[in-house]
JSON list of C-alpha atoms in Angstrom, two decimals:
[
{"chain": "A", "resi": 806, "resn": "UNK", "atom": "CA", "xyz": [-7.91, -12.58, -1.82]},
{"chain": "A", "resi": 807, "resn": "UNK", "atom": "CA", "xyz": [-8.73, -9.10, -1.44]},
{"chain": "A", "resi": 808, "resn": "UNK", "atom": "CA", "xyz": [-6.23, -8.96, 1.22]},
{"chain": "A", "resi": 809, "resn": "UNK", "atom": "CA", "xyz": [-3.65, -10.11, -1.19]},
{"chain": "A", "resi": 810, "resn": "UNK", "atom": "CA", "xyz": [-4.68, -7.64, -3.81]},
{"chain": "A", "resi": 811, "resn": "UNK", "atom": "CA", "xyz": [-4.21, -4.80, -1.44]},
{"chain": "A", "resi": 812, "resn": "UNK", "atom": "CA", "xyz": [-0.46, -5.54, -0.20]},
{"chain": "A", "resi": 813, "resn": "UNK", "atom": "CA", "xyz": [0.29, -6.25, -4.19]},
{"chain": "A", "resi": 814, "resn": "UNK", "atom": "CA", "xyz": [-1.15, -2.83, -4.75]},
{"chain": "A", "resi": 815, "resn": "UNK", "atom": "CA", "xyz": [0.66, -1.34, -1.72]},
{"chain": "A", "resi": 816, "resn": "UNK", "atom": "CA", "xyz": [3.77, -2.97, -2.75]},
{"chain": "A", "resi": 817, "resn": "UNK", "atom": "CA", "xyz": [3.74, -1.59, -6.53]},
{"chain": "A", "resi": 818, "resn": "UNK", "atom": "CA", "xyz": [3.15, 2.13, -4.85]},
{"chain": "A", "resi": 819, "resn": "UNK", "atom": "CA", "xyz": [5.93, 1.25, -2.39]},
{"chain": "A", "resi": 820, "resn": "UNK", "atom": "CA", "xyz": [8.35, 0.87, -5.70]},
{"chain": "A", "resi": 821, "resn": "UNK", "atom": "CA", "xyz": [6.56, 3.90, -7.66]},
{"chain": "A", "resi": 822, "resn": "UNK", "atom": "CA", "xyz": [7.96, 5.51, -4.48]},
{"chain": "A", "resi": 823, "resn": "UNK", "atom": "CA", "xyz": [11.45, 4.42, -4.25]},
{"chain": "A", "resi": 824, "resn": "UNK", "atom": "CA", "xyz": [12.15, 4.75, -7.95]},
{"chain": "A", "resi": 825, "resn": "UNK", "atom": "CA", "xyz": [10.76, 8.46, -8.01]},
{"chain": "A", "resi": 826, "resn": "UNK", "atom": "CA", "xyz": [12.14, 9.76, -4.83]},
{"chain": "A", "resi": 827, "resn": "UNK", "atom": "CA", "xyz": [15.72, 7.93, -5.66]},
{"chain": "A", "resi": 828, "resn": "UNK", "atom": "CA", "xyz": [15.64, 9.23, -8.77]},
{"chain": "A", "resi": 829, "resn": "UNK", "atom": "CA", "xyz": [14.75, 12.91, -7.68]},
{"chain": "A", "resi": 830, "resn": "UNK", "atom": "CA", "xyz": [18.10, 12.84, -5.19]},
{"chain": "A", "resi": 831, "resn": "UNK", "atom": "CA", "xyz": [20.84, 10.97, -7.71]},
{"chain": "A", "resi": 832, "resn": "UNK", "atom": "CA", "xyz": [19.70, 13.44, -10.53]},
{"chain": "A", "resi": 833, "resn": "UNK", "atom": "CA", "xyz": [19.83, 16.06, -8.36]},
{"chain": "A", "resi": 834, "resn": "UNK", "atom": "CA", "xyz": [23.35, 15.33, -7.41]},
{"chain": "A", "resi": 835, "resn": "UNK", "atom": "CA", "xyz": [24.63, 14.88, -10.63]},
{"chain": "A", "resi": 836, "resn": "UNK", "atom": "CA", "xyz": [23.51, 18.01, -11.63]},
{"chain": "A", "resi": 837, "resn": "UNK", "atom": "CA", "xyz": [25.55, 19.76, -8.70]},
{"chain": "A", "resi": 838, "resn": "UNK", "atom": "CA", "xyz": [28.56, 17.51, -9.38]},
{"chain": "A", "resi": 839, "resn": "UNK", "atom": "CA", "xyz": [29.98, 14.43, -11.47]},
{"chain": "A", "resi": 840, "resn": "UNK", "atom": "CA", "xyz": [31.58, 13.03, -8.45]},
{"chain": "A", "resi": 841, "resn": "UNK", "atom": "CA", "xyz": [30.79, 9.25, -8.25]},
{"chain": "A", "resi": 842, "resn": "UNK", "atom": "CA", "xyz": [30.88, 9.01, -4.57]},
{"chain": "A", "resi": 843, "resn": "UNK", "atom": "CA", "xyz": [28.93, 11.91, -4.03]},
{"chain": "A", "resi": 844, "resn": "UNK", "atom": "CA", "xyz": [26.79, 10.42, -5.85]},
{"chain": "A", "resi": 845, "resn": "UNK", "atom": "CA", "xyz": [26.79, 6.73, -4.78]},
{"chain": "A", "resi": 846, "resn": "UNK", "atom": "CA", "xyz": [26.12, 8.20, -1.05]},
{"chain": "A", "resi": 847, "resn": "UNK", "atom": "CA", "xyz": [23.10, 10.25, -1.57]},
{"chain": "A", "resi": 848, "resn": "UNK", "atom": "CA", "xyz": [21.31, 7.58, -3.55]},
{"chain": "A", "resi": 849, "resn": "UNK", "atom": "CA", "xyz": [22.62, 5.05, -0.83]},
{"chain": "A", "resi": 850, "resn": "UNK", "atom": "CA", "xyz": [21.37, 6.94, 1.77]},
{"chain": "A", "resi": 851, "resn": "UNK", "atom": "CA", "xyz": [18.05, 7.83, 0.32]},
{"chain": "A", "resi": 852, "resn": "UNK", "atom": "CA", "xyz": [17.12, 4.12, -0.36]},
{"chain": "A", "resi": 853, "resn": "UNK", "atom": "CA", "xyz": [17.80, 3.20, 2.89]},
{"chain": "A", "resi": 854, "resn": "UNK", "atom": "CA", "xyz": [15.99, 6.47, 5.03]},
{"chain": "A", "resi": 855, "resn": "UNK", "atom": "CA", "xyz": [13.61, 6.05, 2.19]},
{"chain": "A", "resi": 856, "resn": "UNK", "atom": "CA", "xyz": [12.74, 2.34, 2.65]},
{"chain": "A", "resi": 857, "resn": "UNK", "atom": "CA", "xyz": [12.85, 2.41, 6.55]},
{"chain": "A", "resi": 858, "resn": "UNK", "atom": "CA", "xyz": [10.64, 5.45, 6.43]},
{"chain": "A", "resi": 859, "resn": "UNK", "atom": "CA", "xyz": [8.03, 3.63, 4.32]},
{"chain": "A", "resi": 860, "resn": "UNK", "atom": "CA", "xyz": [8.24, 0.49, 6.32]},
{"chain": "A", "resi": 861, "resn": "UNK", "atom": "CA", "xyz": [8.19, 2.41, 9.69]},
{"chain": "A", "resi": 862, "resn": "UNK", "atom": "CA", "xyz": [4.89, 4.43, 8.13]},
{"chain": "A", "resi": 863, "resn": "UNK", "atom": "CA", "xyz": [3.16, 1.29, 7.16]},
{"chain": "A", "resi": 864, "resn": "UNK", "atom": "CA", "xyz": [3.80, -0.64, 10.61]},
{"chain": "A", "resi": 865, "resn": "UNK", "atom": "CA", "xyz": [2.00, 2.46, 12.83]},
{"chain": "A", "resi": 866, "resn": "UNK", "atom": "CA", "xyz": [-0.79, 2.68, 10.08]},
{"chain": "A", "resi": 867, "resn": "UNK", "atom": "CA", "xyz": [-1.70, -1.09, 9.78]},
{"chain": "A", "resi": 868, "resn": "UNK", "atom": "CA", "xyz": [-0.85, -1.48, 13.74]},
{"chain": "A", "resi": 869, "resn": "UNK", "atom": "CA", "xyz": [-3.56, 1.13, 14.11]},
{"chain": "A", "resi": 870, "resn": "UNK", "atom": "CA", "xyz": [-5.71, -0.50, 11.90]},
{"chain": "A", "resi": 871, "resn": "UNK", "atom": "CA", "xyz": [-4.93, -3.85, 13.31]},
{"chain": "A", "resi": 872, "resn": "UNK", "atom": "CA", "xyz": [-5.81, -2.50, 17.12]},
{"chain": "A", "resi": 873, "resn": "UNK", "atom": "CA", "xyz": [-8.98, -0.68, 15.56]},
{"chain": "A", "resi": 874, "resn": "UNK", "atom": "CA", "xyz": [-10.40, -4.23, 13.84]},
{"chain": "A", "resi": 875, "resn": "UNK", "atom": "CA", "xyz": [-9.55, -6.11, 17.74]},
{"chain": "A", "resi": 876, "resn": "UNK", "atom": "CA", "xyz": [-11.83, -3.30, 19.66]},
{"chain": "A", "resi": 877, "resn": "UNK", "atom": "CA", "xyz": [-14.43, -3.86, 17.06]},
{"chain": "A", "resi": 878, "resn": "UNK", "atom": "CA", "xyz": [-14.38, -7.59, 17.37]},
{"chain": "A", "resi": 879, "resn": "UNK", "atom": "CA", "xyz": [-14.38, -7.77, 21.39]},
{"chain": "A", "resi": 880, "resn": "UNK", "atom": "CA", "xyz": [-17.83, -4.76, 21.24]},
{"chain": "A", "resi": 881, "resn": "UNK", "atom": "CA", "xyz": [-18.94, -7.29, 18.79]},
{"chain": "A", "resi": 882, "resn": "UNK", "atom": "CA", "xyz": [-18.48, -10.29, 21.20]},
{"chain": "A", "resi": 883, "resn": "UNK", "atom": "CA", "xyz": [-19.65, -8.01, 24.03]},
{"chain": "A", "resi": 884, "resn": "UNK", "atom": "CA", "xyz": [-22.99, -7.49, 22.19]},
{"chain": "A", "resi": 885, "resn": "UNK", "atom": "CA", "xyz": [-23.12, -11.08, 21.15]},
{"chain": "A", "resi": 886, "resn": "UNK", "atom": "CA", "xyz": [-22.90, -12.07, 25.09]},
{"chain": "A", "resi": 887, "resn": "UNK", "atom": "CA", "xyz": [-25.38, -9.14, 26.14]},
{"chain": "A", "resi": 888, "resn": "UNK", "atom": "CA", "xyz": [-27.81, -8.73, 23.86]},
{"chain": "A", "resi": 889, "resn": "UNK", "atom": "CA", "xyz": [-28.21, -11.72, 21.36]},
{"chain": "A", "resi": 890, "resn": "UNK", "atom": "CA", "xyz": [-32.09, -11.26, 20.73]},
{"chain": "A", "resi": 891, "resn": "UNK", "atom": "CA", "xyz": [-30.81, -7.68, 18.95]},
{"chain": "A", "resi": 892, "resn": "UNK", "atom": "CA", "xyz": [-27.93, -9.06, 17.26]},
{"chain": "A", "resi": 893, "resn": "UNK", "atom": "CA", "xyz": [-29.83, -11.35, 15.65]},
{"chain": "A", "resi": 894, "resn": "UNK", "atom": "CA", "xyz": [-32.39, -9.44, 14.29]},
{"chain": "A", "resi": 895, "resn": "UNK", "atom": "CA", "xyz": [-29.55, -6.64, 13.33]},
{"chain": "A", "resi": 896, "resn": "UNK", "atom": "CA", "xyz": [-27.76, -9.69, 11.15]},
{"chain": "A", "resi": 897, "resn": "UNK", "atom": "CA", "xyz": [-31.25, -10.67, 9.76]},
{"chain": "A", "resi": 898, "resn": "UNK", "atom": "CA", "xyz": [-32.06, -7.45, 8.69]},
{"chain": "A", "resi": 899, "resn": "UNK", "atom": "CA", "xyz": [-28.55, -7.02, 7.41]},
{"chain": "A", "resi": 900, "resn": "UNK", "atom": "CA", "xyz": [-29.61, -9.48, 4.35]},
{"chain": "A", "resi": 901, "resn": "UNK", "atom": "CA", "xyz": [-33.04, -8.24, 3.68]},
{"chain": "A", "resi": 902, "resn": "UNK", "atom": "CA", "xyz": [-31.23, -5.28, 3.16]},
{"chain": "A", "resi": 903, "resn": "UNK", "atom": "CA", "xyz": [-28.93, -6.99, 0.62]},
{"chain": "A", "resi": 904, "resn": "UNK", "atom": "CA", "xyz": [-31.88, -8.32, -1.12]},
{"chain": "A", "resi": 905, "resn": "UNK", "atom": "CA", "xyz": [-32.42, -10.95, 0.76]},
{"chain": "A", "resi": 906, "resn": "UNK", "atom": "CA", "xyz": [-36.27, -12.11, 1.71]},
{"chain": "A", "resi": 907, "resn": "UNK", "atom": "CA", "xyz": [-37.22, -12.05, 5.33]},
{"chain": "A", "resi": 908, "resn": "UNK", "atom": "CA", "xyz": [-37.98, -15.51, 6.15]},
{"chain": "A", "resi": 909, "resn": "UNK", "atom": "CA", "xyz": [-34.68, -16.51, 4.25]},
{"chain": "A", "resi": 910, "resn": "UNK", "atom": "CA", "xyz": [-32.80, -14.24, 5.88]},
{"chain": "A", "resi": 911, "resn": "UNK", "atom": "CA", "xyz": [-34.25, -15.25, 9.28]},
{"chain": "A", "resi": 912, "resn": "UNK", "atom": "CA", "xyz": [-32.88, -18.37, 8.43]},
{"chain": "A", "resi": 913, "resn": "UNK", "atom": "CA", "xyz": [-29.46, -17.73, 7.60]},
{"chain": "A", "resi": 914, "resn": "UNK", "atom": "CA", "xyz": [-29.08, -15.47, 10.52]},
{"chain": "A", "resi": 915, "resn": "UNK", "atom": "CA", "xyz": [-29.91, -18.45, 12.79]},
{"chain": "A", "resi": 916, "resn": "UNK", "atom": "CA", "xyz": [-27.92, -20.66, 11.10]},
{"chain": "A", "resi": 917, "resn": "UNK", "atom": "CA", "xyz": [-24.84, -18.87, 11.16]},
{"chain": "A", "resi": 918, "resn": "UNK", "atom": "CA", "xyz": [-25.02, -17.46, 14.89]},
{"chain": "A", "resi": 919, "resn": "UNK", "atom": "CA", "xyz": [-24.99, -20.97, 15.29]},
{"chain": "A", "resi": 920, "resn": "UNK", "atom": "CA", "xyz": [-22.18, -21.90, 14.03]},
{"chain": "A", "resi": 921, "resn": "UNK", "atom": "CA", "xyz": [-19.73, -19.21, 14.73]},
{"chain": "A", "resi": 922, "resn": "UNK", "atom": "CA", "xyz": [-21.43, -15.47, 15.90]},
{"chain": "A", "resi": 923, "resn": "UNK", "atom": "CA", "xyz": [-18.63, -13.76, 15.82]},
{"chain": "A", "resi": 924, "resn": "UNK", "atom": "CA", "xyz": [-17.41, -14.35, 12.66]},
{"chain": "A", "resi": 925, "resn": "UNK", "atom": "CA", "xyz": [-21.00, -13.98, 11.03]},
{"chain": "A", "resi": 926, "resn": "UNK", "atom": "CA", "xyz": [-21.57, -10.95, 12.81]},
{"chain": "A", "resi": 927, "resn": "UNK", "atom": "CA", "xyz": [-17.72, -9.20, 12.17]},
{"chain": "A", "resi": 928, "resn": "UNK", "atom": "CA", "xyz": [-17.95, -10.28, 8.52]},
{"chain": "A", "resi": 929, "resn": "UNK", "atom": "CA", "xyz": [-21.28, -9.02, 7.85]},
{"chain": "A", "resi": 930, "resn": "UNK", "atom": "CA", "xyz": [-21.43, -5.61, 9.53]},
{"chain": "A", "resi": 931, "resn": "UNK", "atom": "CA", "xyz": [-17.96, -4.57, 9.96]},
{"chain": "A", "resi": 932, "resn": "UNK", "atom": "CA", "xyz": [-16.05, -6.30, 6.76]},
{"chain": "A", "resi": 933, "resn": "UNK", "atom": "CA", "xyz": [-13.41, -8.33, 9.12]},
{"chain": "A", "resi": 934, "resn": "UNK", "atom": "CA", "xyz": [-12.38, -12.10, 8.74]},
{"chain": "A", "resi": 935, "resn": "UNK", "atom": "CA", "xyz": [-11.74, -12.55, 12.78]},
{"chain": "A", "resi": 936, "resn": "UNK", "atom": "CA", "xyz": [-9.13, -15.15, 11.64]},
{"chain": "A", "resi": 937, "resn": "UNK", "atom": "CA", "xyz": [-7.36, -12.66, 9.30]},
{"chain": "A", "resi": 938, "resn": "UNK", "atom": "CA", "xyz": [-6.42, -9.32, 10.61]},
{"chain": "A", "resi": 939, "resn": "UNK", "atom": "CA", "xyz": [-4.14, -6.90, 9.15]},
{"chain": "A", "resi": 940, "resn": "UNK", "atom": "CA", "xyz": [-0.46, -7.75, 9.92]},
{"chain": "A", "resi": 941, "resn": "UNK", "atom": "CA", "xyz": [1.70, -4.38, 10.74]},
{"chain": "A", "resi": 942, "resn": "UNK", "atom": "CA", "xyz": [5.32, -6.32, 10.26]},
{"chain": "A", "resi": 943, "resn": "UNK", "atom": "CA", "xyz": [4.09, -7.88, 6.57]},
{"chain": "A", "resi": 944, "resn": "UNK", "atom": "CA", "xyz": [2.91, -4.40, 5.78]},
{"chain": "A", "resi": 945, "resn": "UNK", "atom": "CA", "xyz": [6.69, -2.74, 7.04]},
{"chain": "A", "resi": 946, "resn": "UNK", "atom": "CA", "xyz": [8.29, -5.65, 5.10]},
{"chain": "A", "resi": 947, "resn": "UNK", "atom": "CA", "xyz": [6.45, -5.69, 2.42]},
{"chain": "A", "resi": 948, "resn": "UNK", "atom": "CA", "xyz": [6.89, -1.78, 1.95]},
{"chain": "A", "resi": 949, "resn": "UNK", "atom": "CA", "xyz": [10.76, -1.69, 3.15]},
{"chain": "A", "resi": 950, "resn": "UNK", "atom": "CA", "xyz": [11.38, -4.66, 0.38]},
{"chain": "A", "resi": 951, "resn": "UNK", "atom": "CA", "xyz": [9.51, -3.09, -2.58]},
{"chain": "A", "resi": 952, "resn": "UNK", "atom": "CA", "xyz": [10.75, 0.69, -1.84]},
{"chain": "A", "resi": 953, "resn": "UNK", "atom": "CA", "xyz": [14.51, -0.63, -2.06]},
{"chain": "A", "resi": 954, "resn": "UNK", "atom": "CA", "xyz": [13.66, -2.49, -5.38]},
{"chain": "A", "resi": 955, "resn": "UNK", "atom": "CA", "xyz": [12.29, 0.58, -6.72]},
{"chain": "A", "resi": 956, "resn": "UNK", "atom": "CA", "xyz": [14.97, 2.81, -5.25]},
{"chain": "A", "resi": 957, "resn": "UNK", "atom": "CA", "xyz": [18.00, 0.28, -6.68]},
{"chain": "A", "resi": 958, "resn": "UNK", "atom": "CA", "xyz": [16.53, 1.06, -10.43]},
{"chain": "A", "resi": 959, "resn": "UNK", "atom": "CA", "xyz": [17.99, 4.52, -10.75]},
{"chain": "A", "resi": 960, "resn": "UNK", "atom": "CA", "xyz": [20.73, 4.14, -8.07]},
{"chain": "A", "resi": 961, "resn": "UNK", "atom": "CA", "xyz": [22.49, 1.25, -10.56]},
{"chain": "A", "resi": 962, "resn": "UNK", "atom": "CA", "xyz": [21.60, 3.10, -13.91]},
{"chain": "A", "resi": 963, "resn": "UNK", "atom": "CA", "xyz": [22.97, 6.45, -12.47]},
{"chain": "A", "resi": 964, "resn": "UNK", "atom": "CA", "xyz": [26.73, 4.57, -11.33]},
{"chain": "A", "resi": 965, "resn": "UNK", "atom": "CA", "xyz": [27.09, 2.71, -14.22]},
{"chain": "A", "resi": 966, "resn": "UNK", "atom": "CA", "xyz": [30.56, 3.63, -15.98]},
{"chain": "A", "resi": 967, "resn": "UNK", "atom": "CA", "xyz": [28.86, 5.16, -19.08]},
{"chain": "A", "resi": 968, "resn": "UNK", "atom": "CA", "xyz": [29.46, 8.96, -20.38]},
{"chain": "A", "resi": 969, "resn": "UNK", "atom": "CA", "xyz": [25.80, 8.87, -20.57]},
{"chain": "A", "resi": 970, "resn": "UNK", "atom": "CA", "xyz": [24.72, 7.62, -16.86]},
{"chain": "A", "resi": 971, "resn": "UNK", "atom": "CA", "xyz": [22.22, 10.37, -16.43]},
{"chain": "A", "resi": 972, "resn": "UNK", "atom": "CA", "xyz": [20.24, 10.11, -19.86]},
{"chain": "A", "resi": 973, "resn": "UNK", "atom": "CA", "xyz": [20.33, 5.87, -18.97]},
{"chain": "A", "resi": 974, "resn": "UNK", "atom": "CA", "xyz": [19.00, 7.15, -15.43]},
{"chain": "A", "resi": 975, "resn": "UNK", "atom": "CA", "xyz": [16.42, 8.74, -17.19]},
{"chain": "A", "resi": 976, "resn": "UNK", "atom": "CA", "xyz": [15.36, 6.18, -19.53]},
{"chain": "A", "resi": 977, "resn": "UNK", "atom": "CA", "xyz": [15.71, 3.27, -16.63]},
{"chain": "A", "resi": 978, "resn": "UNK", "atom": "CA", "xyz": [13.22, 5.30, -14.91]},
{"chain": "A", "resi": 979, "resn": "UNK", "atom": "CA", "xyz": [10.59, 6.28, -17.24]},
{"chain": "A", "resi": 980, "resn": "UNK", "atom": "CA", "xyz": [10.38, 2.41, -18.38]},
{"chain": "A", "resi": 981, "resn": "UNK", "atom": "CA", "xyz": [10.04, 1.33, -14.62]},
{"chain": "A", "resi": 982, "resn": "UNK", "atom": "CA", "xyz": [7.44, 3.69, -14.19]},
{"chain": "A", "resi": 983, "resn": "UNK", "atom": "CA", "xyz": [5.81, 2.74, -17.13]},
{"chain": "A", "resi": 984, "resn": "UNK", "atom": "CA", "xyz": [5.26, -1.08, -15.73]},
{"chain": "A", "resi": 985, "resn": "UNK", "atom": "CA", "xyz": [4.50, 0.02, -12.17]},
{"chain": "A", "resi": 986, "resn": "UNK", "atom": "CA", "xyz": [1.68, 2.45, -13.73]},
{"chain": "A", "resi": 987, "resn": "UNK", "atom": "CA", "xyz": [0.72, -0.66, -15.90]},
{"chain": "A", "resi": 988, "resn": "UNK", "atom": "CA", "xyz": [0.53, -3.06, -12.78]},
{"chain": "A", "resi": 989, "resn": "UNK", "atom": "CA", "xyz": [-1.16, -0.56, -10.45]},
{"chain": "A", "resi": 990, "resn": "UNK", "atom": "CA", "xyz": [-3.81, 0.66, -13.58]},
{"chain": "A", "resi": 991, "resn": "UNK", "atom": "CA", "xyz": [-4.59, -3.11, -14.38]},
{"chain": "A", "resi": 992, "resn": "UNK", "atom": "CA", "xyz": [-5.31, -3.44, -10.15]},
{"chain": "A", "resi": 993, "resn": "UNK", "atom": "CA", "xyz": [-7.51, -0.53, -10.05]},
{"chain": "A", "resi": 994, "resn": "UNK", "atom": "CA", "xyz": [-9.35, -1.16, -13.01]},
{"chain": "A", "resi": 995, "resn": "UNK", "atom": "CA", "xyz": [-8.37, 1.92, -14.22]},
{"chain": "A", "resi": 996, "resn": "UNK", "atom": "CA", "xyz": [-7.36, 3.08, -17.86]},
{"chain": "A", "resi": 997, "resn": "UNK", "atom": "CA", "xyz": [-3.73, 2.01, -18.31]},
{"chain": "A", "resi": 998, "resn": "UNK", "atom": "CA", "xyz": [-2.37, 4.73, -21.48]},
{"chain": "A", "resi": 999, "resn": "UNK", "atom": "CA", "xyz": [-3.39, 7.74, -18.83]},
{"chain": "A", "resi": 1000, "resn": "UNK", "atom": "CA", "xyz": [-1.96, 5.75, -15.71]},
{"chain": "A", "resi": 1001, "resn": "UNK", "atom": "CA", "xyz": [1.22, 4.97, -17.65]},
{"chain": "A", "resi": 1002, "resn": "UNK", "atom": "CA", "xyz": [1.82, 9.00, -19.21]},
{"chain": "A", "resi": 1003, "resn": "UNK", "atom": "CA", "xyz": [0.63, 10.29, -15.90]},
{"chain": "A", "resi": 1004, "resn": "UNK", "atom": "CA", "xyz": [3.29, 8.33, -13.74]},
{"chain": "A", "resi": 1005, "resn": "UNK", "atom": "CA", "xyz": [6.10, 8.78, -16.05]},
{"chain": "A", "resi": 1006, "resn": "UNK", "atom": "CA", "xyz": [5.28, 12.78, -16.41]},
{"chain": "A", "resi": 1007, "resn": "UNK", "atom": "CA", "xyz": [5.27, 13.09, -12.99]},
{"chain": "A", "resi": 1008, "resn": "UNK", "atom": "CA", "xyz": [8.79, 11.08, -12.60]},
{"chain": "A", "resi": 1009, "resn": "UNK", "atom": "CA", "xyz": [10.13, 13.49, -15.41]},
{"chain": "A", "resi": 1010, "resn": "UNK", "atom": "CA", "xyz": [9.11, 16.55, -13.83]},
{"chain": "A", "resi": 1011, "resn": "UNK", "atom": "CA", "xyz": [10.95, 15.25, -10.65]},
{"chain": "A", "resi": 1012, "resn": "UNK", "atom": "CA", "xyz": [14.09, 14.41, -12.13]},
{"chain": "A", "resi": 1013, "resn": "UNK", "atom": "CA", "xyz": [13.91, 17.53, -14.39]},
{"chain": "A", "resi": 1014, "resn": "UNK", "atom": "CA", "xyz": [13.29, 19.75, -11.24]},
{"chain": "A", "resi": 1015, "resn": "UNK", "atom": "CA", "xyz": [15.85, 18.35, -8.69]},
{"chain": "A", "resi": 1016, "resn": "UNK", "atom": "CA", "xyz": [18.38, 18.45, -11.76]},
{"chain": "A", "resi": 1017, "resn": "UNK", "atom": "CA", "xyz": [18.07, 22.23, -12.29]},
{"chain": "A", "resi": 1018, "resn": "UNK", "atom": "CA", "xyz": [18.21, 23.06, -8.50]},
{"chain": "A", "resi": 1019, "resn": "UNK", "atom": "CA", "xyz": [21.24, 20.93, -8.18]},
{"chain": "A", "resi": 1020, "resn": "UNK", "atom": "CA", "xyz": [23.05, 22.28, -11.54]},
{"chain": "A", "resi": 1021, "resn": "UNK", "atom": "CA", "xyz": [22.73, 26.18, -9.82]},
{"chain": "A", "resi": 1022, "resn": "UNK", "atom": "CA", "xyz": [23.90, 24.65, -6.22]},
{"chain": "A", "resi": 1023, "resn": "UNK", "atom": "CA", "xyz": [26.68, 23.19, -7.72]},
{"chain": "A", "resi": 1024, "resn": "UNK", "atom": "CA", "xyz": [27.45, 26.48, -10.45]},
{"chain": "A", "resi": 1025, "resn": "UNK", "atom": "CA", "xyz": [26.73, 28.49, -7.34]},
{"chain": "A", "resi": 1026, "resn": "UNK", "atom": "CA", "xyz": [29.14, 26.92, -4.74]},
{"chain": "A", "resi": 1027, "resn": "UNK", "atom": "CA", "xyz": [31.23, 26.30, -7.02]},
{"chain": "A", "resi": 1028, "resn": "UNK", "atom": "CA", "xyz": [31.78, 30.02, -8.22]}
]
């Protein structure tokens, strides 16, 4: 479950991402010129070095991770085989220190060795399910999907046929960020008007900044 939580809280960052950083380069652009294409390629192009970058980022990270959690679990095994007297009173007092009384946690120590030392061991001390270990490709798909979800919001608002394409940009992507600030607020527990103002200030600020550095690239190549 917490697993779960974490790659649905990684994915909503993963859009917050791609609609921000999309956003930033097709306002940009149409504040240097009205050109369509020019346009249509820069936002193109940053979804997709955008969404393989994220993906790319999050295989290495949870790869490391992943090859971190396997040297843990074959020390643990190695101390299981070589020294099982210590483990087992490491384990025990392991739940005395959660509260636990000694004689009960004697006995749950015991009892779970025997059934499965590894996984009683990994679990308690180091936090790892030995049967569920971080997976680098769902973490790069995960990130490469939600990224280009994210990115598509302001890409499609910006290059529809409207006089107005850059004020719907801008409204497309304040309301997006105001759901993923909602989603990732109500994850974290945290307070959800101050998530919500916070993520779509900072989007404005982007767009509002890339804008005025593309409006005096384009009034200053095209002088």
């Amino acid at each position: 479950m917490d697993q779960r939580l974490n790659w649905l809280r990684a994915g909503v960052l993963g859009a917050n991402d791609g609609i921000v950083s999309t956003a930033g380069v097709v306002i940009g652009v149409a504040g240097a010129t009205s050109q369509t294409f020019a346009i249509a390629t820069a936002g193109i192009a940053a979804l997709v070095a955008g969404a393989f970058s994220m993906a790319g980022g999050e295989y290495v990270s949870v790869s490391t991770q992943r090859d971190t959690e396997r040297a843990l679990l074959a020390k643990e095994q190695w101390e299981l085989d070589t020294m099982p007297d210590t483990e087992l009173k490491e384990l025990t007092d392991i739940y005395v220190d959660r509260g636990v009384t000694p004689d009960v946690a004697a006995l749950v120590a015991r009892d779970l060795t025997a059934r499965d030392p590894l996984r009683a061991h990994a679990e308690a001390e180091l936090g790892i399910d030995p049967d569920d270990l971080t997976n680098p490709w769902l973490a790069a798909v995960s990130s490469l999907v939600s990224f280009s979800v994210g990115a598509a919001i302001p890409l499609i608002a910006i290059l529809l046929p409207l006089s107005q394409a850059v004020l719907i940009c801008v409204l497309a992507v304040a309301l997006a960020l105001a759901i993923t600030g909602l989603v990732s607020a109500h994850l974290g527990g945290a307070p959800k008007v101050r998530a919500v103002l916070r993520n779509i200030g900072m989007g404005l600020l982007t767009m509002a900044v890339t804008y005025g550095v593309g409006h005096l690239f384009g009034t200053v190549v095209g002088a």
